[in-house]
Tab-separated table of C-alpha atoms in Angstrom:
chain	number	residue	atom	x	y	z
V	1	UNK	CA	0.000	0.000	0.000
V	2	UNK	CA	3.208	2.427	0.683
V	3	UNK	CA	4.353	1.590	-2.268
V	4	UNK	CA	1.325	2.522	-4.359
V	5	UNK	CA	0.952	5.840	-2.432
V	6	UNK	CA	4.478	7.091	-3.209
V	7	UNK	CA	4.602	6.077	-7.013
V	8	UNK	CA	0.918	7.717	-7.869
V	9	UNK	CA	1.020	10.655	-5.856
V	10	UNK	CA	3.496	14.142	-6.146
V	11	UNK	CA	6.401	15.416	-4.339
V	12	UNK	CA	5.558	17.002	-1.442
V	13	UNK	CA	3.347	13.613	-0.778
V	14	UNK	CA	6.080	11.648	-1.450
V	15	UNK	CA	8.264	13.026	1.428
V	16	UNK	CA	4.864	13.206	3.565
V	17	UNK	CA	4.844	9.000	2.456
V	18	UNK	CA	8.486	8.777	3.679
V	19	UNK	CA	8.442	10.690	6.782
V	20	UNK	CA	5.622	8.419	7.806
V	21	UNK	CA	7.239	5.334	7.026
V	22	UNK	CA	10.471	6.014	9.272
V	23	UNK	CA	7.742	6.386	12.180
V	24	UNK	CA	5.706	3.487	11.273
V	25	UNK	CA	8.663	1.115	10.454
V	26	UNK	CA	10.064	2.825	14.390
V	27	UNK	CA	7.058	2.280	15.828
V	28	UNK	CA	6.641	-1.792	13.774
V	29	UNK	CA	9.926	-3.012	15.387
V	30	UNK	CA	9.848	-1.435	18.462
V	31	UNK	CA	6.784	-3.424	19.152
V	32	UNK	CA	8.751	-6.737	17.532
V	33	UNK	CA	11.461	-5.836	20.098
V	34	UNK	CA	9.169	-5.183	22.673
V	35	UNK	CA	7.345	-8.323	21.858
V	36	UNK	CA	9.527	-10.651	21.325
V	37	UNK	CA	9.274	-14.359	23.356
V	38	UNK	CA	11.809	-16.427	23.681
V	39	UNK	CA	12.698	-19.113	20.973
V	40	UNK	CA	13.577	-18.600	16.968
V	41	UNK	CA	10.421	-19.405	15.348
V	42	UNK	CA	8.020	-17.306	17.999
V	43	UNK	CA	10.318	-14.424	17.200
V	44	UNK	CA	10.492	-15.299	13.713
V	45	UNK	CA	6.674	-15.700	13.130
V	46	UNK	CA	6.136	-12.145	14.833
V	47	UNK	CA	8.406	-10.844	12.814
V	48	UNK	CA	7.209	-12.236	9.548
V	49	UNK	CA	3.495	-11.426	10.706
V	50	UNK	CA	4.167	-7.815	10.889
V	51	UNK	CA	6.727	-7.096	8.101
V	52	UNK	CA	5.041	-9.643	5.340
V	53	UNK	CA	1.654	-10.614	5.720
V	54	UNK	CA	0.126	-7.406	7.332
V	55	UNK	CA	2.652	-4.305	6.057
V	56	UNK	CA	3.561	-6.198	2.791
V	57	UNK	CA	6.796	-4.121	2.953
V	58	UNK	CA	8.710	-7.797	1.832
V	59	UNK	CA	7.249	-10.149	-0.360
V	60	UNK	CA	7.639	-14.029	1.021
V	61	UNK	CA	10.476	-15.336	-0.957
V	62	UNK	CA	12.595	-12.419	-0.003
V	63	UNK	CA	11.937	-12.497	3.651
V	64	UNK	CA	13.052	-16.513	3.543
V	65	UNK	CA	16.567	-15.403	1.764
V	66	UNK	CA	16.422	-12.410	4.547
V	67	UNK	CA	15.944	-14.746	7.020
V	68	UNK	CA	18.511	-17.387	5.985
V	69	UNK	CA	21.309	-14.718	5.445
V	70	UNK	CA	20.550	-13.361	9.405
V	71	UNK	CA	20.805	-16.652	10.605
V	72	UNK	CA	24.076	-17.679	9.213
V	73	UNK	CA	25.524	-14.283	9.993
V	74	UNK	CA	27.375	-13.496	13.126
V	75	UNK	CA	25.539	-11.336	15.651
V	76	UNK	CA	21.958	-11.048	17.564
V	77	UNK	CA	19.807	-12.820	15.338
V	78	UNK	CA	17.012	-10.250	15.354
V	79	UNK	CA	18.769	-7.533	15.073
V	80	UNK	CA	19.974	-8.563	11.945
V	81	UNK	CA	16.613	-9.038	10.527
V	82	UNK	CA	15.857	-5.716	11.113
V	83	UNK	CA	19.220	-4.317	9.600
V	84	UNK	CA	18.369	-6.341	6.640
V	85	UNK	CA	14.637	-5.127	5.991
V	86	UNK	CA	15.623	-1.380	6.743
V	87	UNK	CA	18.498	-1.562	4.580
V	88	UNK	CA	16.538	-3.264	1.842
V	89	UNK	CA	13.371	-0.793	2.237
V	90	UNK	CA	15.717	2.536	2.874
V	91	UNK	CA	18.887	2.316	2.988
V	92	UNK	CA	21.288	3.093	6.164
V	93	UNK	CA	18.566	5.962	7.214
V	94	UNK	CA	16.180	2.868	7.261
V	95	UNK	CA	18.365	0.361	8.639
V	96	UNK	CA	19.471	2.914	11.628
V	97	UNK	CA	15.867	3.290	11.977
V	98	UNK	CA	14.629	-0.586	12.310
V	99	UNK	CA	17.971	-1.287	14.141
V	100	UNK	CA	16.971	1.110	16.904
V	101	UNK	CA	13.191	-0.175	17.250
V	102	UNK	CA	14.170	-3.283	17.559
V	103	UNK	CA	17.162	-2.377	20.119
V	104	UNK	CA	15.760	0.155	22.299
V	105	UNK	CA	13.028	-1.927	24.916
V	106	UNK	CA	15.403	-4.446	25.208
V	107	UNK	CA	18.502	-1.558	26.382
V	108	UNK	CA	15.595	0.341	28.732
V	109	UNK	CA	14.191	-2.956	30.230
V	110	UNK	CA	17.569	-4.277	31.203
V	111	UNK	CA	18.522	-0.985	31.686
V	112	UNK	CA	15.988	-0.402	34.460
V	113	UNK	CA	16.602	-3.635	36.248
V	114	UNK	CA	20.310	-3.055	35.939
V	115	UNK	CA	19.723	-0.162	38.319
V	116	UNK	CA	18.218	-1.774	41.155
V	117	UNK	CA	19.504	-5.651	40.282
V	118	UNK	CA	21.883	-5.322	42.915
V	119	UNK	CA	19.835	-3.851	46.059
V	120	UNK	CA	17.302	-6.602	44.796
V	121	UNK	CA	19.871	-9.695	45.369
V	122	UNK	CA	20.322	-8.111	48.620
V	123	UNK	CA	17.085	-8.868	49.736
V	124	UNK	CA	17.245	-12.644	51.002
V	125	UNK	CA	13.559	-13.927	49.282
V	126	UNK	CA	14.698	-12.910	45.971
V	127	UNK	CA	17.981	-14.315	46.314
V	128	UNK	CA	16.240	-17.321	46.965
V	129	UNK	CA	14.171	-17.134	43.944
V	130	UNK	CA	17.177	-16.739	41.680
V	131	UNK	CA	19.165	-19.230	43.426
V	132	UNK	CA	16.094	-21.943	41.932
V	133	UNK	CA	16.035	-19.936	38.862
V	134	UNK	CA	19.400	-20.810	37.929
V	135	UNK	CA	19.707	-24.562	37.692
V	136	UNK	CA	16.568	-24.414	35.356
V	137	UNK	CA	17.877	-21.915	32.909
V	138	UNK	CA	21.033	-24.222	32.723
V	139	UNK	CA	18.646	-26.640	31.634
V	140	UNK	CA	16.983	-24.162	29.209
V	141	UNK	CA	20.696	-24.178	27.461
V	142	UNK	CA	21.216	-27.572	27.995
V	143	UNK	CA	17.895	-28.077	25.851
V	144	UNK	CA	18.451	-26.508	22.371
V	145	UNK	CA	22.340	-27.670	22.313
V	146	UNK	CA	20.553	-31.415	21.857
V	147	UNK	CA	17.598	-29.937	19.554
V	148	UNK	CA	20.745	-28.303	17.272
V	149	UNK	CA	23.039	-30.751	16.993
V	150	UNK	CA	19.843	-32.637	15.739
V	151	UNK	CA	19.174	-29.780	13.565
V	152	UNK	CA	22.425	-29.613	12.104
V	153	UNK	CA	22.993	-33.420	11.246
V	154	UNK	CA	25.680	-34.119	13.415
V	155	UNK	CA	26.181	-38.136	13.079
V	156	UNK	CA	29.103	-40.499	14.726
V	157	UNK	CA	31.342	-39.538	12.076
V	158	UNK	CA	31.155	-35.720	12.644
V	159	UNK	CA	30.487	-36.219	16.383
V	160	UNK	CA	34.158	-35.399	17.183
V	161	UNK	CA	33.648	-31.271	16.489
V	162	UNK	CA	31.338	-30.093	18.487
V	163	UNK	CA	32.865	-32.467	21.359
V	164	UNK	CA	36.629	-31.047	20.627
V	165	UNK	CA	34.810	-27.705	20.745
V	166	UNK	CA	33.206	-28.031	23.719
V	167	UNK	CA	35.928	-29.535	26.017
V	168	UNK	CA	38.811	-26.879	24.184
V	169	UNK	CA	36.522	-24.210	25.585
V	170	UNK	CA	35.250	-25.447	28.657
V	171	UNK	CA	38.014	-27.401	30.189
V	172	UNK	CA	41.443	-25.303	28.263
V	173	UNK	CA	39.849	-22.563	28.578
V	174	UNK	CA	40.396	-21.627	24.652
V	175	UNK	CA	38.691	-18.587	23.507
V	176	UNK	CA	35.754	-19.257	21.523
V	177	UNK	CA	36.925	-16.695	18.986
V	178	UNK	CA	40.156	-18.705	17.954
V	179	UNK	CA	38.039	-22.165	17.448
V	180	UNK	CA	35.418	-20.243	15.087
V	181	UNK	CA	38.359	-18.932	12.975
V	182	UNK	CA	39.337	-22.230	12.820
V	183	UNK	CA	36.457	-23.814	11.896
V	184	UNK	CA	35.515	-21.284	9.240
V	185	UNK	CA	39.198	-22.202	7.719
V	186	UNK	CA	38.418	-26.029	7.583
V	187	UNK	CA	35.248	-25.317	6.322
V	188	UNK	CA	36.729	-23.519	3.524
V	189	UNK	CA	39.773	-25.794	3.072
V	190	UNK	CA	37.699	-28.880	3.125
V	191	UNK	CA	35.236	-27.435	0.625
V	192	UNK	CA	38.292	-26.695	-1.557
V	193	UNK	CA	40.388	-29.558	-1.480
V	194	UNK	CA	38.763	-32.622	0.071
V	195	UNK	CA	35.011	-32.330	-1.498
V	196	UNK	CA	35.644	-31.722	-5.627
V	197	UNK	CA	37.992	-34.760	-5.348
V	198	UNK	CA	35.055	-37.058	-4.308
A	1	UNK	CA	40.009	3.357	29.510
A	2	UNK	CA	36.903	1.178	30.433
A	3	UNK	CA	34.798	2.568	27.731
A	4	UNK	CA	37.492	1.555	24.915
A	5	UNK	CA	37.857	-1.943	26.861
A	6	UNK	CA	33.859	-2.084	26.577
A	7	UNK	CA	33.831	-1.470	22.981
A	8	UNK	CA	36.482	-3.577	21.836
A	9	UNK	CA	35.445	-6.111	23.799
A	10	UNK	CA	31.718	-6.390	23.214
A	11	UNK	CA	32.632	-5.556	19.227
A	12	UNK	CA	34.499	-8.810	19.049
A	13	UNK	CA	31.589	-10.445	20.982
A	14	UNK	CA	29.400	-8.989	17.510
A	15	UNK	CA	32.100	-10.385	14.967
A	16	UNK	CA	31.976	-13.302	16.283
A	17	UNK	CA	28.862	-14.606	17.268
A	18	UNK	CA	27.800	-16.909	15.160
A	19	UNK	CA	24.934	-19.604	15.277
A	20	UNK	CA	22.178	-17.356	17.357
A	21	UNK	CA	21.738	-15.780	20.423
A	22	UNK	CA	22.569	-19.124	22.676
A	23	UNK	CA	25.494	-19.917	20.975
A	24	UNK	CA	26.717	-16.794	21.622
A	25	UNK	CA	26.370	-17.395	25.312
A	26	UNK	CA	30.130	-19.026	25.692
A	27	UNK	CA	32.171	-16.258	23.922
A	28	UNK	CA	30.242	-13.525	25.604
A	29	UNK	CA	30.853	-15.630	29.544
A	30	UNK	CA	34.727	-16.324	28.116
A	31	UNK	CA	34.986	-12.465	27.595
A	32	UNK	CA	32.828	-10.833	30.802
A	33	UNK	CA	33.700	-13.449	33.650
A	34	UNK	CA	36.814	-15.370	32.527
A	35	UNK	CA	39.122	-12.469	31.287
A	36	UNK	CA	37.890	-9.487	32.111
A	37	UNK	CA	35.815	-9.956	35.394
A	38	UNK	CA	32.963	-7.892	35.125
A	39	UNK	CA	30.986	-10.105	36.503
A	40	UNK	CA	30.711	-13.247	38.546
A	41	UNK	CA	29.353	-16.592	37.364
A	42	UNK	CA	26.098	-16.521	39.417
A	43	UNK	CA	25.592	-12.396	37.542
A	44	UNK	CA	26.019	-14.027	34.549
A	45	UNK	CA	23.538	-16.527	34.713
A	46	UNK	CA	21.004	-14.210	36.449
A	47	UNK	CA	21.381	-12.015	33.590
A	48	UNK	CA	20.483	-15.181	31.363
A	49	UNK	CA	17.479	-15.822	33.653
A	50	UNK	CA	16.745	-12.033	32.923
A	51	UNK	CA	16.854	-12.216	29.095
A	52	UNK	CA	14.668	-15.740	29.566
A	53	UNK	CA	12.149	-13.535	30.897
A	54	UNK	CA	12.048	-9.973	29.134
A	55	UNK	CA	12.176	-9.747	25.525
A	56	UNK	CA	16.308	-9.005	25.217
A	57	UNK	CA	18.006	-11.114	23.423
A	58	UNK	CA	20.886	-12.560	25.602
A	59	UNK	CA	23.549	-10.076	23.740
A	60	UNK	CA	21.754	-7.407	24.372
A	61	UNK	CA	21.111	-7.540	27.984
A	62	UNK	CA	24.725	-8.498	28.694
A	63	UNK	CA	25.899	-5.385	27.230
A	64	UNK	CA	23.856	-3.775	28.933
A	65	UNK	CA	24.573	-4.682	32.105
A	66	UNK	CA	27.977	-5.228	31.734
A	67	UNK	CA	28.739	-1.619	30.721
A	68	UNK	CA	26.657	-0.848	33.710
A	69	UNK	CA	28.409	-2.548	35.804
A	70	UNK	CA	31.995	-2.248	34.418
A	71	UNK	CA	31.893	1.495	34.612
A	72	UNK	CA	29.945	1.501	38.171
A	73	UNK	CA	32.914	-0.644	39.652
A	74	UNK	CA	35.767	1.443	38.526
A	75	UNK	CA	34.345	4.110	40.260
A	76	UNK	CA	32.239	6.437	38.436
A	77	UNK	CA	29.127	7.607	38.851
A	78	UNK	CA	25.581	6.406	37.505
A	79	UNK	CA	25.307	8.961	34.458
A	80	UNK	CA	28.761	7.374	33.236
A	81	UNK	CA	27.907	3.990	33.358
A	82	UNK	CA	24.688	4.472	31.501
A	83	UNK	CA	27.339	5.785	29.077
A	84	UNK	CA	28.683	2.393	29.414
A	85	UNK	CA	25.751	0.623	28.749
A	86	UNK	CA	25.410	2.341	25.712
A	87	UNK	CA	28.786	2.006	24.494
A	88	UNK	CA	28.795	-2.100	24.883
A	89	UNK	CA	25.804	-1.771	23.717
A	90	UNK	CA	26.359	0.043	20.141
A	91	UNK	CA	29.499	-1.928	20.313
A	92	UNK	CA	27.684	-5.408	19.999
A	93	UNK	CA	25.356	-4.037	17.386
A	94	UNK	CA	28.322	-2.298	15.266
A	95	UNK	CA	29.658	-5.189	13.833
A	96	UNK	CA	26.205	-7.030	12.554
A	97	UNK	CA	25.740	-3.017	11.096
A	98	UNK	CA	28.772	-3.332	8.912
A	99	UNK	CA	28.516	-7.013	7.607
A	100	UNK	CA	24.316	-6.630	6.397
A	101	UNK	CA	25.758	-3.047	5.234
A	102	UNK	CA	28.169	-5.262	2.748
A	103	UNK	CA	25.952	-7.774	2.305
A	104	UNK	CA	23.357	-5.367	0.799
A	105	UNK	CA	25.720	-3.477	-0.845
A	106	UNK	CA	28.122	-5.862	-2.806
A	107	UNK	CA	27.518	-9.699	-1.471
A	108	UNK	CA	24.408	-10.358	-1.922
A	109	UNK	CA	25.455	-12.489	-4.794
A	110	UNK	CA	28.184	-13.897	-3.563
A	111	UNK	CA	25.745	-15.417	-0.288
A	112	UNK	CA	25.163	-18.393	-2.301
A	113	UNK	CA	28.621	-19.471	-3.582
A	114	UNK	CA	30.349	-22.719	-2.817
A	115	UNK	CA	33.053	-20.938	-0.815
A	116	UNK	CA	30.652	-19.226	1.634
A	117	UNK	CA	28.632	-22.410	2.254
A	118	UNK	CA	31.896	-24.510	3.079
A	119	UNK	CA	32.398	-22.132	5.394
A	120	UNK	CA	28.956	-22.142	7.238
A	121	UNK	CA	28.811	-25.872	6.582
A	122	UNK	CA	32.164	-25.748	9.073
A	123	UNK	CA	31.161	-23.672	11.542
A	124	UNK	CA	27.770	-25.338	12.002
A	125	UNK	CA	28.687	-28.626	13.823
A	126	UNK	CA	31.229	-26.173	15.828
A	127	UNK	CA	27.997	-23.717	16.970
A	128	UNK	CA	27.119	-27.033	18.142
A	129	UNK	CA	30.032	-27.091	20.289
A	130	UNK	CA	29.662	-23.469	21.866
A	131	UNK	CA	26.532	-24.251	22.615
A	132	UNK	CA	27.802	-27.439	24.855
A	133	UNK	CA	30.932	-25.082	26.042
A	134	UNK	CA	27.807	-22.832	27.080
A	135	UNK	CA	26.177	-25.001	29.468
A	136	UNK	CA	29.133	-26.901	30.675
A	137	UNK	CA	30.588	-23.754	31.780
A	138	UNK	CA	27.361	-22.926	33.410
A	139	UNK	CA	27.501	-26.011	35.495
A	140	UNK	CA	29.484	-25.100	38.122
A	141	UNK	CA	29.678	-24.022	42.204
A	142	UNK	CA	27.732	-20.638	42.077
A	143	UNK	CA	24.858	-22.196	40.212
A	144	UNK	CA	24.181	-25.251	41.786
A	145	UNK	CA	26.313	-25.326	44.674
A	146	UNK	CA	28.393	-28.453	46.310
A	147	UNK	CA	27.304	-31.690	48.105
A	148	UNK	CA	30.405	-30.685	50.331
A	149	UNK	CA	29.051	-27.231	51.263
A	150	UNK	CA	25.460	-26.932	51.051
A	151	UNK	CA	23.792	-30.781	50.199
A	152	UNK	CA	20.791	-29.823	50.175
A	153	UNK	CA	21.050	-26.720	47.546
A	154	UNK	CA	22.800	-29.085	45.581
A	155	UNK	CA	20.531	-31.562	45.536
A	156	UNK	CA	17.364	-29.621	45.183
A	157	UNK	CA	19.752	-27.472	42.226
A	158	UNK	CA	20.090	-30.793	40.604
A	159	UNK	CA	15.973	-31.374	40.518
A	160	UNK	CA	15.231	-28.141	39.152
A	161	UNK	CA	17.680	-28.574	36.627
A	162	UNK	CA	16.145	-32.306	35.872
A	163	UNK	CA	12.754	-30.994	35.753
A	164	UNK	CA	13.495	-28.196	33.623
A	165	UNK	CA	15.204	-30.310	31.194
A	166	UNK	CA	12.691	-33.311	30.865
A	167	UNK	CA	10.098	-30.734	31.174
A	168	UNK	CA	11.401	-29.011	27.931
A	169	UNK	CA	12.847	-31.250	25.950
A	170	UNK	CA	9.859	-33.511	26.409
A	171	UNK	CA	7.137	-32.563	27.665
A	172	UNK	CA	7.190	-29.220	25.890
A	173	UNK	CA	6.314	-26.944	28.697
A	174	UNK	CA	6.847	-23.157	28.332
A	175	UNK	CA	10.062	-22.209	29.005
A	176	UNK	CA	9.047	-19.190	30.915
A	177	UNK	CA	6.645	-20.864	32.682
A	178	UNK	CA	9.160	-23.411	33.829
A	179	UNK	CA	11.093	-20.807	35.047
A	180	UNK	CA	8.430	-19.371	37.535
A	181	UNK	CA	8.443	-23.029	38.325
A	182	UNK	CA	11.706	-23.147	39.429
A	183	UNK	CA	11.589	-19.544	41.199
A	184	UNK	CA	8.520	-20.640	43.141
A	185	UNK	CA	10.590	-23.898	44.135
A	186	UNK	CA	13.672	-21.622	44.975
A	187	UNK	CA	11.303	-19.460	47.252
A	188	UNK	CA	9.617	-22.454	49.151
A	189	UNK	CA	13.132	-24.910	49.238
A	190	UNK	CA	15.887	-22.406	48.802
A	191	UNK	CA	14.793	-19.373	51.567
């Protein structure tokens, strides 16, 4: 419907069109950021509810490429959703614009609890509280590291990475950044040299 | 200079997190409680429990906090370390701003070649790993405590984390819900 507007209308409504879509497209990821539950495919299907289906600002098969380039990107996985849309609808103005919707309730929420989070674990009941709370969210990580090695196809003969990963980190003490440097080399090495020769 | 600490650190914590907000989970504790001790091991999973709850991704509400905090504990007061938040916070972002930037501009084309999906295909099975590093690191004294120290902690820790798991993985119960679960059990067992 934007789109119509600004190719059948003049000038001065053209800028009128534009001014109101850095508000709306504000105002359309601020509530995705706002709204956000936890879980990919709940953030995912907000996301795709709001930017596809109801403000048509994507079309379908360019959200799924959006969506697969965000996801094998490095960063917050939302975030770079919204990069991508505002870059494709407007440029950095438009990606500035989405990036900061999306950003902003997340900074003030944590921002607010930041600034009483330690008088609160002074007080002994909510101490408590958190002191249940965090066996269960290790639990809640434990969770999706089985559902994506699933995911990913990890089998007995591939088995060995993630494990060598895992202990290198957790027991070594190897920053994480040195093993994903490596494993983006051997990933490109192995696609070079070991797979045309099969 | 905390602030240029902050944003190098929480830059490299952009760069390089790859596979989704979880798997960023070990490079961001590696960075924050291992080397530069911003926070303790029981903050840091608190802050998880946080982001569980709120909408914030994890990255997000580590920044956040960590700037917070960072800045708060060298000293200064609470206008600067809302300038820290905002620095880690910009810092994490800065990174993912550049890369869609190029990818938009110039690589869009190049997203589908063979050499860009040998590298994803490597790094997936090693997200895999991070993820692992992630909770392995997690399980540890502050979080669940020691039979040696406090048995009964521990052993109640080591239901709730059980529960949560089976519950989950299984049963498919609401992972916020299983959360006020466990803080209801923590207020009843762990007062």
């Amino acid at each position: 419907m934007e789109k119509d507007k600004i190719t059948t209308t003049d000038n001065t409504q053209i800028s009128a069109a534009k001014d109101n879509f850095y508000k709306e497209a504000f105002k359309t990821f601020f509530k995705i950021g706002a709204s956000t539950l936890n879980g990919r495919h709940t953030q995912l299907q907000i996301i795709q509810e709001e930017i596809v289906e109801k403000r048509k600002w994507i079309p379908q098969e360019e959200f799924t490429d959006i969506v697969a380039i965000a996801q094998s990107c490095p960063g917050i996985f939302t975030v770079n959703i919204s990069l991508l849309i505002g870059f494709k609808l407007r440029k950095t103005p438009g990606a500035i614009c989405t990036c900061l919707g999306t950003v902003l309730p997340s900074f003030l929420i944590i921002l607010a609890i930041t600034l009483f989070f330690h008088q609160f674990m002074d007080v002994p009941w909510i101490a408590a509280i958190f002191r249940g709370v965090r066996p269960a969210v290790v639990a809640l990580i434990a969770v999706p590291t089985f559902m994506l090695a699933k995911e990913s196809h990890i089998t007995l003969s591939n088995c060995w990475i993630p494990i060598i990963t895992a202990l290198l980190i957790w027991l070594l003490g190897v920053n994480p950044v040195f093993v994903i440097i490596a494993a983006a080399i051997g990933g490109y090495l192995y696609g070079k040299f070991i797979k045309p020769t099969e | 200079m905390i602030y240029l600490e902050l944003f190098y650190t929480f830059f490299i914590i952009g760069l390089f997190g790859f596979g989704g907000d979880n798997s960023m989970l070990s490079l961001i504790q590696t960075e924050t409680v291992q080397n530069h001790h911003w926070l303790s091991s029981a903050d840091f999973t608190n802050i998880v429990a946080v982001s569980q709850m709120t909408p914030a991704p994890v990255g997000i509400s580590s920044a956040t906090y960590c700037g917070y905090t960072a800045v708060h504990n060298a000293g200064m007061n609470g206008m600067m370390a809302v300038l820290g938040s905002v620095t880690a916070t910009i810092a994490i972002i800065l990174p993912s701003f550049i890369i869609m930037l190029l990818i938009c501009r110039m690589f869009f084309k190049y997203m589908n070649t063979s050499i860009t999906q040998s590298i994803i295909a490597g790094l997936r099975p090693v997200v895999v790993g991070l993820l692992a590093a992630a909770t392995l690191l997690l399980c540890n004294v502050d979080n669940f405590s020691q039979p040696s120290i406090n048995p009964w902690q521990f052993f109640i820790s080591l239901f709730i984390f059980l529960a949560t798991f089976i519950g989950t993985m299984w049963m498919k119960i609401n992972p916020i819900r299983m959360i006020l679960y466990a803080a209801f059990a923590g207020l009843i067992l762990l007062y």
